[in-house]
Tab-separated table of C-alpha atoms in Angstrom:
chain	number	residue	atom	x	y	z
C	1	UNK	CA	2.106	21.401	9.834
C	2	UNK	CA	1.265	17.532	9.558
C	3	UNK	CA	4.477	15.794	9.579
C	4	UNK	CA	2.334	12.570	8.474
C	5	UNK	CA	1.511	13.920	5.216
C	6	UNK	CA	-0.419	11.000	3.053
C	7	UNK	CA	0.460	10.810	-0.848
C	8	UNK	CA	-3.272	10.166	-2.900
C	9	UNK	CA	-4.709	9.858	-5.727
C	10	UNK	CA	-6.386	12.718	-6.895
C	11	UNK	CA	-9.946	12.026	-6.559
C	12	UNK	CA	-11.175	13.439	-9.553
C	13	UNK	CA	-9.105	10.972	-11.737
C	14	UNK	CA	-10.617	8.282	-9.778
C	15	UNK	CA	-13.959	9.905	-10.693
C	16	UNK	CA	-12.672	10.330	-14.353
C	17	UNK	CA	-11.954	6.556	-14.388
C	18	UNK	CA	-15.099	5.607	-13.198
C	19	UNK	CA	-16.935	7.334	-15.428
C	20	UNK	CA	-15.548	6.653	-18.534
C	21	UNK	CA	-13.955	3.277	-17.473
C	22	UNK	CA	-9.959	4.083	-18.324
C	23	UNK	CA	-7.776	2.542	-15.991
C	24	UNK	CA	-6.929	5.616	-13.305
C	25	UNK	CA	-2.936	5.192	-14.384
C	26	UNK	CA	-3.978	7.236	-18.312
C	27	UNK	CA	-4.012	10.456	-16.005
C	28	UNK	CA	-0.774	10.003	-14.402
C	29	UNK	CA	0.818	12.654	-16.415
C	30	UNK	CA	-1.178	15.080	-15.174
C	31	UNK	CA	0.765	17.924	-12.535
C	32	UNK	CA	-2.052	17.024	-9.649
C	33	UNK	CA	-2.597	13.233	-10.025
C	34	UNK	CA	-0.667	12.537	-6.889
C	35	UNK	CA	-1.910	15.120	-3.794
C	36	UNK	CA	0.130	15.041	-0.495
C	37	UNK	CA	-2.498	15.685	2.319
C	38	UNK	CA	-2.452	15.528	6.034
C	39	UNK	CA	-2.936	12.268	7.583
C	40	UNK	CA	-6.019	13.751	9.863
C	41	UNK	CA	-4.907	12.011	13.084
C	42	UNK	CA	-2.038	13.609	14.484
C	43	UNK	CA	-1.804	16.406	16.888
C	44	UNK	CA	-1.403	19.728	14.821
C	45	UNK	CA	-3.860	18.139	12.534
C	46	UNK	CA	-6.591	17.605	15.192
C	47	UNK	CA	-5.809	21.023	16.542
C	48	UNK	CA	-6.176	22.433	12.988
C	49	UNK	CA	-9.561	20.634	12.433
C	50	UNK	CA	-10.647	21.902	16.050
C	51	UNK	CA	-9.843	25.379	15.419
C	52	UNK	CA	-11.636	25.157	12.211
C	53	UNK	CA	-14.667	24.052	13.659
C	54	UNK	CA	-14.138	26.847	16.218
C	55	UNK	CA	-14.329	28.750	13.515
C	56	UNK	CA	-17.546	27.507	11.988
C	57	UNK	CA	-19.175	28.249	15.811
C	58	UNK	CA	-18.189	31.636	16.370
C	59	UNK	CA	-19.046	32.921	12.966
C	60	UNK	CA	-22.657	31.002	13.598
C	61	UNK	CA	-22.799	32.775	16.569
C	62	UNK	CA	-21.978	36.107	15.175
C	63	UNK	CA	-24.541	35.889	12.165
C	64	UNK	CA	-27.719	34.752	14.648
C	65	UNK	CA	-26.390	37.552	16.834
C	66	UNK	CA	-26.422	34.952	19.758
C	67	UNK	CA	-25.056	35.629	23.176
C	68	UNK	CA	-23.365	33.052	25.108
C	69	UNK	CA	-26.246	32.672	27.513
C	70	UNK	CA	-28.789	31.917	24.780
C	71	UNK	CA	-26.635	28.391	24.306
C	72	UNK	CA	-26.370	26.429	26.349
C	73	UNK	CA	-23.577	23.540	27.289
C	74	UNK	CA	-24.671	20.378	28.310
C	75	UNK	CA	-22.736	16.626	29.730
C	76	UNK	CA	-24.753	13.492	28.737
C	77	UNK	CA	-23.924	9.967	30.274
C	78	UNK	CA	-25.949	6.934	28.895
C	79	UNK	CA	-27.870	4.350	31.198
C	80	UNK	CA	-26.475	0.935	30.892
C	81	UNK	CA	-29.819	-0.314	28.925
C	82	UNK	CA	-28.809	1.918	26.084
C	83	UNK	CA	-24.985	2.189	26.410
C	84	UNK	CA	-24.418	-0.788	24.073
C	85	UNK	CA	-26.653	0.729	20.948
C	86	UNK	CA	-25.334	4.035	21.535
C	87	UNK	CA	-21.267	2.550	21.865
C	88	UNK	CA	-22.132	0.825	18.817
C	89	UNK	CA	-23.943	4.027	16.731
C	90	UNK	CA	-23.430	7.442	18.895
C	91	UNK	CA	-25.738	8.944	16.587
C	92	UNK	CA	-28.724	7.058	17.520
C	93	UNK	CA	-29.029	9.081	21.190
C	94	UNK	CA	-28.743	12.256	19.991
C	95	UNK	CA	-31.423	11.853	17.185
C	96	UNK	CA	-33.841	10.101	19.650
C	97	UNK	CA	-33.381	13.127	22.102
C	98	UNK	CA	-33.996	15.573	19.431
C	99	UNK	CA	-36.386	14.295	18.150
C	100	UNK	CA	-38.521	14.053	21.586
C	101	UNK	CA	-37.229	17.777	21.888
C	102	UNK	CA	-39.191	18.916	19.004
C	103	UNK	CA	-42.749	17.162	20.399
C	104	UNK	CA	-42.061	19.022	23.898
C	105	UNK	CA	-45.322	20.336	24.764
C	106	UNK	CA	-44.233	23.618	24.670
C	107	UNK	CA	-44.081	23.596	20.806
C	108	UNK	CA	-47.423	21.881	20.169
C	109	UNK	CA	-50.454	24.575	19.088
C	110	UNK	CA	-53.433	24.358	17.462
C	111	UNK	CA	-53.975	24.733	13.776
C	112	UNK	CA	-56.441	27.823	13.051
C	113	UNK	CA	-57.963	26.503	10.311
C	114	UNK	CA	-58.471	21.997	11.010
C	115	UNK	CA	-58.517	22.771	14.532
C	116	UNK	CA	-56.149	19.839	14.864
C	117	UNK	CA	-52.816	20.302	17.092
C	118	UNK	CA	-49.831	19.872	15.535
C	119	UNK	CA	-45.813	20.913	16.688
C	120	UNK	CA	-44.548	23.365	15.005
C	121	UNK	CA	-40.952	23.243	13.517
C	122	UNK	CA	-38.066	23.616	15.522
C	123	UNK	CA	-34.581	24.313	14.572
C	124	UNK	CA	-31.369	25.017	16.325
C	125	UNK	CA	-27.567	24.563	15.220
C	126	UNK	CA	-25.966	21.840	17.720
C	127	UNK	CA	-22.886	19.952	18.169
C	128	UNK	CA	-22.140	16.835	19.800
C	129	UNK	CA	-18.699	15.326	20.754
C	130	UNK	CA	-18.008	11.502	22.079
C	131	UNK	CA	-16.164	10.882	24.741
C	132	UNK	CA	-14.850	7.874	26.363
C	133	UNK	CA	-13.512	8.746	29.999
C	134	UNK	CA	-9.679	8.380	30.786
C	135	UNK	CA	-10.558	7.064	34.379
C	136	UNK	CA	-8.769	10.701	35.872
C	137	UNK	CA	-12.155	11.558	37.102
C	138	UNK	CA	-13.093	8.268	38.427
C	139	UNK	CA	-9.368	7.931	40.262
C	140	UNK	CA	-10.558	11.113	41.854
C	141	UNK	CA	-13.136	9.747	43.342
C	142	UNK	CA	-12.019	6.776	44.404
C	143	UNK	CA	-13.980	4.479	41.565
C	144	UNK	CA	-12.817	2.079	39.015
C	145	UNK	CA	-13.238	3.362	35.346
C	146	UNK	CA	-14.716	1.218	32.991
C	147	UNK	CA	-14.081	4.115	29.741
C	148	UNK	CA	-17.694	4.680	29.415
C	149	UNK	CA	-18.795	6.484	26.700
C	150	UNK	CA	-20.915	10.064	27.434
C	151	UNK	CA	-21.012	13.450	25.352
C	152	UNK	CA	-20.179	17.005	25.600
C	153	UNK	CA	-22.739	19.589	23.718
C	154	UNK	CA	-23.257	22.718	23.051
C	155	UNK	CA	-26.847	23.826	21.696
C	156	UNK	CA	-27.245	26.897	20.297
C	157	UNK	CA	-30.177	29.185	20.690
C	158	UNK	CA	-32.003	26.091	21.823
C	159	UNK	CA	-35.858	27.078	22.394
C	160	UNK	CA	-36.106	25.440	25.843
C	161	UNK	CA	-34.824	26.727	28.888
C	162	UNK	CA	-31.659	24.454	30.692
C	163	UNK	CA	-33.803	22.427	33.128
C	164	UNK	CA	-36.487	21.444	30.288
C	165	UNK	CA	-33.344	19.960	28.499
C	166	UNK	CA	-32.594	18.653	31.855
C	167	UNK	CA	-35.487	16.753	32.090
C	168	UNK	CA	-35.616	15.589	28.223
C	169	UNK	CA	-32.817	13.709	28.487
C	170	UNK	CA	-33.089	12.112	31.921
C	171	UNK	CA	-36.640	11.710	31.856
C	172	UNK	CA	-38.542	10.591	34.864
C	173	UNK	CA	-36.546	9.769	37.992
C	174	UNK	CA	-37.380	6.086	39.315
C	175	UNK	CA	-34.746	5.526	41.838
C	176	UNK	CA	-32.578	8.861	42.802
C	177	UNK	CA	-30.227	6.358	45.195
C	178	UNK	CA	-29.597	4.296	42.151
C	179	UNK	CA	-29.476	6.783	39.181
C	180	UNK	CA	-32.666	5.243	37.517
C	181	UNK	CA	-34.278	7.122	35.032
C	182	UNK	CA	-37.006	6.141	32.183
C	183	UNK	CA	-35.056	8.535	30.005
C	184	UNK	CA	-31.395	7.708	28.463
C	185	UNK	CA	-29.367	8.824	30.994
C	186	UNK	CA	-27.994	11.677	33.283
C	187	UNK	CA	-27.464	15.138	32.197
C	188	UNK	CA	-25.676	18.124	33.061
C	189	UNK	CA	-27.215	21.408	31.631
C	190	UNK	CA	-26.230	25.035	31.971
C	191	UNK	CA	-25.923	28.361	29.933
C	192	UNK	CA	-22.864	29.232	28.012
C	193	UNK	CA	-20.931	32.006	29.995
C	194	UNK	CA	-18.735	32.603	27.209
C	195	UNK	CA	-17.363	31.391	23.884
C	196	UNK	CA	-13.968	29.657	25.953
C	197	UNK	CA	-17.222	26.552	26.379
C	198	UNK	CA	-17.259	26.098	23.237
C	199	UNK	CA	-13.458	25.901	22.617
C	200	UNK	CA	-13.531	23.435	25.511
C	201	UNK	CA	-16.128	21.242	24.374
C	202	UNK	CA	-13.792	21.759	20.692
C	203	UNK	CA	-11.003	19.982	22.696
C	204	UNK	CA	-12.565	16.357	23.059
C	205	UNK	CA	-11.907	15.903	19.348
C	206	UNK	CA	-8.625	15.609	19.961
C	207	UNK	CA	-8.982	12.768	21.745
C	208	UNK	CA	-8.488	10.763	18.335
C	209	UNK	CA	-5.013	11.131	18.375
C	210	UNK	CA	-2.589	7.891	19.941
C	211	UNK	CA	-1.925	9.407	23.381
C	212	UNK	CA	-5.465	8.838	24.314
C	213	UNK	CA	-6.000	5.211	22.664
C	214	UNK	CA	-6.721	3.402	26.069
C	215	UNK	CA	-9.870	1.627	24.637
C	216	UNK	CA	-10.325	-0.661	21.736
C	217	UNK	CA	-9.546	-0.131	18.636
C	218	UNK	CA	-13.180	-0.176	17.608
C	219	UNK	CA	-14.110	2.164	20.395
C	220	UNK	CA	-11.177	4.443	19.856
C	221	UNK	CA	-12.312	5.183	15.851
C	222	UNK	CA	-15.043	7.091	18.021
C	223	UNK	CA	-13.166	8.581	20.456
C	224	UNK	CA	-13.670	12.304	19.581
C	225	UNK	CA	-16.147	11.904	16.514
C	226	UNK	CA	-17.820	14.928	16.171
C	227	UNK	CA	-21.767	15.511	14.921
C	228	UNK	CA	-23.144	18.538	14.264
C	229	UNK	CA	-26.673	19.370	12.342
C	230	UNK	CA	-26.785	19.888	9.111
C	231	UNK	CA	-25.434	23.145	7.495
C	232	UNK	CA	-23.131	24.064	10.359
C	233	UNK	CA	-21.512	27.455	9.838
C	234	UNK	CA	-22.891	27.904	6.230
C	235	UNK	CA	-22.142	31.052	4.328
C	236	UNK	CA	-24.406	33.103	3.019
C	237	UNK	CA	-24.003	34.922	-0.161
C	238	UNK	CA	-23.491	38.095	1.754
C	239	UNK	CA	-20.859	36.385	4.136
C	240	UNK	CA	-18.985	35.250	1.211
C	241	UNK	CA	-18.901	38.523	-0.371
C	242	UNK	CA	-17.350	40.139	2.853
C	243	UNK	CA	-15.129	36.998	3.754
C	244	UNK	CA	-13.525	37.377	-0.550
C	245	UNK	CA	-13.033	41.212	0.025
C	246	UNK	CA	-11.126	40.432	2.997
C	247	UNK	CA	-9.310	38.002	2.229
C	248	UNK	CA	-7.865	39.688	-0.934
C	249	UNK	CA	-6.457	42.374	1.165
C	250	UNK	CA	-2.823	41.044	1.278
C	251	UNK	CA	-1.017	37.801	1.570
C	252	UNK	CA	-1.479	38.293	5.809
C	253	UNK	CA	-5.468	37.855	5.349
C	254	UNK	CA	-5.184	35.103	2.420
C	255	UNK	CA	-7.241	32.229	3.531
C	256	UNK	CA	-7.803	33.751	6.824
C	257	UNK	CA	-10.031	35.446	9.197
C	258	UNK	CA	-10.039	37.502	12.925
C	259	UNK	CA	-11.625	36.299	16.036
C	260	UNK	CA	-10.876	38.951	18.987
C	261	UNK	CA	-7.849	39.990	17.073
C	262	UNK	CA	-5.971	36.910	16.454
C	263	UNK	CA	-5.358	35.352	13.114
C	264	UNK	CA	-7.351	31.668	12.065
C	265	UNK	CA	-6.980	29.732	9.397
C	266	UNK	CA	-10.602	29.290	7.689
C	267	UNK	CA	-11.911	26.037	7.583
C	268	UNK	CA	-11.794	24.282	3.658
C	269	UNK	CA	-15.596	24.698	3.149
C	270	UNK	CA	-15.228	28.370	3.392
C	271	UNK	CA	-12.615	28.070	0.816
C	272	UNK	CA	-14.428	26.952	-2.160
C	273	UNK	CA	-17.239	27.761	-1.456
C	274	UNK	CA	-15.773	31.577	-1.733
C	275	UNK	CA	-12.842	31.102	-4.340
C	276	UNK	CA	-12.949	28.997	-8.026
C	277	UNK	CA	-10.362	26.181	-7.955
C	278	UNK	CA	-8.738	28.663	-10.857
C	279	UNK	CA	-8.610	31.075	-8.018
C	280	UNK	CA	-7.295	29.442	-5.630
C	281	UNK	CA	-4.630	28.058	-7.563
C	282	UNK	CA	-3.259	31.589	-9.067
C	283	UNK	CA	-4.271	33.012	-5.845
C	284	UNK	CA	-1.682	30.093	-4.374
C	285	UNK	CA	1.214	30.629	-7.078
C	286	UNK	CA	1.419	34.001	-6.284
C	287	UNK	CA	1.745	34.264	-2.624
C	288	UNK	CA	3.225	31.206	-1.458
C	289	UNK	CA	6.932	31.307	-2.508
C	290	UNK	CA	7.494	34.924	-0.875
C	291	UNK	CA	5.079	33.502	2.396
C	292	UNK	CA	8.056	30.811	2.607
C	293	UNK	CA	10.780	32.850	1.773
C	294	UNK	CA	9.776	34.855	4.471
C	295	UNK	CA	9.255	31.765	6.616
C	296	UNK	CA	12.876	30.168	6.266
C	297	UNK	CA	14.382	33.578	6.624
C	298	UNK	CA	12.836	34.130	10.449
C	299	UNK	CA	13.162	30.108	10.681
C	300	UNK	CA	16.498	29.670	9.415
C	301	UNK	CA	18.035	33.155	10.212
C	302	UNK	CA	21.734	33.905	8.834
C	303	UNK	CA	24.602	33.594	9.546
C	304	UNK	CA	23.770	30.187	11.163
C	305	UNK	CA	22.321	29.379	7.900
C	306	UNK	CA	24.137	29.873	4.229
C	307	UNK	CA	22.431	31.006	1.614
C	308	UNK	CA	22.898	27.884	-0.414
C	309	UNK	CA	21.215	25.951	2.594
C	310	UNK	CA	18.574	28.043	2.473
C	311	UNK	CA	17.787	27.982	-0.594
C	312	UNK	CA	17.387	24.017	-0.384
C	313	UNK	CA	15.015	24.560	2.816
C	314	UNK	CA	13.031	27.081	0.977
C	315	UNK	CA	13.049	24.381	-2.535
C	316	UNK	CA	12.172	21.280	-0.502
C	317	UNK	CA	9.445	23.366	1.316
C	318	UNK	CA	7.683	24.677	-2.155
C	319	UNK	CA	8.384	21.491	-3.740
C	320	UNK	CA	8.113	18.287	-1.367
């Protein structure tokens, strides 16, 4: 649980406000005007968001019926000719590199009816996660860190085989001495061995949080952003059918799901996009105040708690 917890202003009354041009203060009597939500930067809140995303992954996995060794996990560094753009807009590598992935040769054919060539469409789910090194690495090797910025990947059911996204990347080799290449960089490419790579490439999000602020404060803001293609771990109506059936099992499954037995919390996308906000919110009112009864009961066990104090863990818990 964040212990940073932000107090808002519901964004719909700022919408309201907007729209109709009130002053945002005419909806302050309402029972959600003021929303207390994580502050997104801690610990257990970058673990919750990386989980989540975990989440997202496996279940993409599970509905293309992918197997770790049809994605592949892949290190990019930058060459100092582009490190400055890319420092300054991460997203501007990885759209270049796709982008010469779908006019690989191996996509290009011939239309049957112009006779002209043309690429065919390629897609493939990806994500992408910066980095900026901690200088451990370097130490190791006896080097001076300068924090340079690179990316961890994974690509899923990518098209091309490792080495061909290899090459993509790093181009042409000028100089090998030197580390020259005509293409953006260096790259490390290999197949998935299992869904623990995917979890560890996860892990670099978490670099947002203070313990790992060594850079600027301009460079840290991107320390662990995450990008991922469009439609990442989208449900389909059939998926939100099963995820609603199971999830109305019992207060244990409420807003949760299974991977390999043990118990995640499902990312806030899946949320509405399966329940109403009515829903939710009797869904919510139901459950909740037995959940934490049961909570401060295991948490704050008797006798070494009284009842009465209790009862003011359990009210300050329900009602913060």
């Amino acid at each position: 649980m964040c212990n940073n917890q932000l107090t808002i202003t519901n964004p719909r009354y700022l919408k309201y406000a907007r729209i109709t041009g009130n002053p945002v203060h005419v909806y302050s009597g309402r029972d959600d005007y003021r929303l207390r939500v994580p502050c997104g930067h801690c610990d257990d809140c970058l673990k919750r968001r990386q989980q989540q995303w975990f989440s997202r992954a496996h279940h993409l996995m599970k509905r293309m019926a992918l197997r770790p060794d049809q994605c592949l996990f892949c290190t990019f560094t930058l060459k100092p000719s582009v490190y400055e753009q890319a420092k300054e807009k991460p997203y501007i590598p990885i759209r270049q590199f796709l982008d010469r992935l779908r006019k690989h040769p191996r996509f290009r054919e011939k239309d049957p009816i112009t006779k002209r060539y043309r690429y065919r469409k390629v897609k493939f789910p990806y994500l992408f996660v910066v980095e900026f090194a901690d200088g451990k690495t370097a130490a190791k090797r006896g080097r001076v860190s300068t924090h340079r910025m690179h990316y961890h990947a994974i690509l899923f059911g990518c098209p091309l085989y490792w080495w061909q996204v290899r090459d993509l990347w790093q181009g042409d080799v000028v100089d090998e001495a030197k580390g020259w290449y005509t293409g953006m960089g260096k790259a490390e490419v290999d197949p998935l061995e299992s869904e623990s790579g995917v979890r560890y490439v996860l892990k670099y999000m978490t670099k947002d949080c203070a313990a790992h602020q060594y850079i600027s404060d301009v460079d840290a803001r991107k320390n662990g952003k995450l990008i991922v293609s469009h439609g990442f771990g989208r449900l389909s109506k059939e998926d939100i059918k099963i995820m609603r059936k199971n999830m109305l099992r019992g207060a244990s499954s409420w807003f949760c799901h299974f991977i390999n037995n043990y118990r995640y919390s499902i990312p806030r996308y899946w949320k509405t996009a399966c329940f109403s906000p009515n829903e939710i919110r009797c869904r919510n009112d139901s459950l909740i105040p037995g959940i934490l009864r049961d909570f401060v009961k295991k948490r704050y066990p008797f006798p070494d708690f009284t009842f009465q104090q209790q009862q003011q863990i359990y009210n300050c818990l329900l009602w913060p």
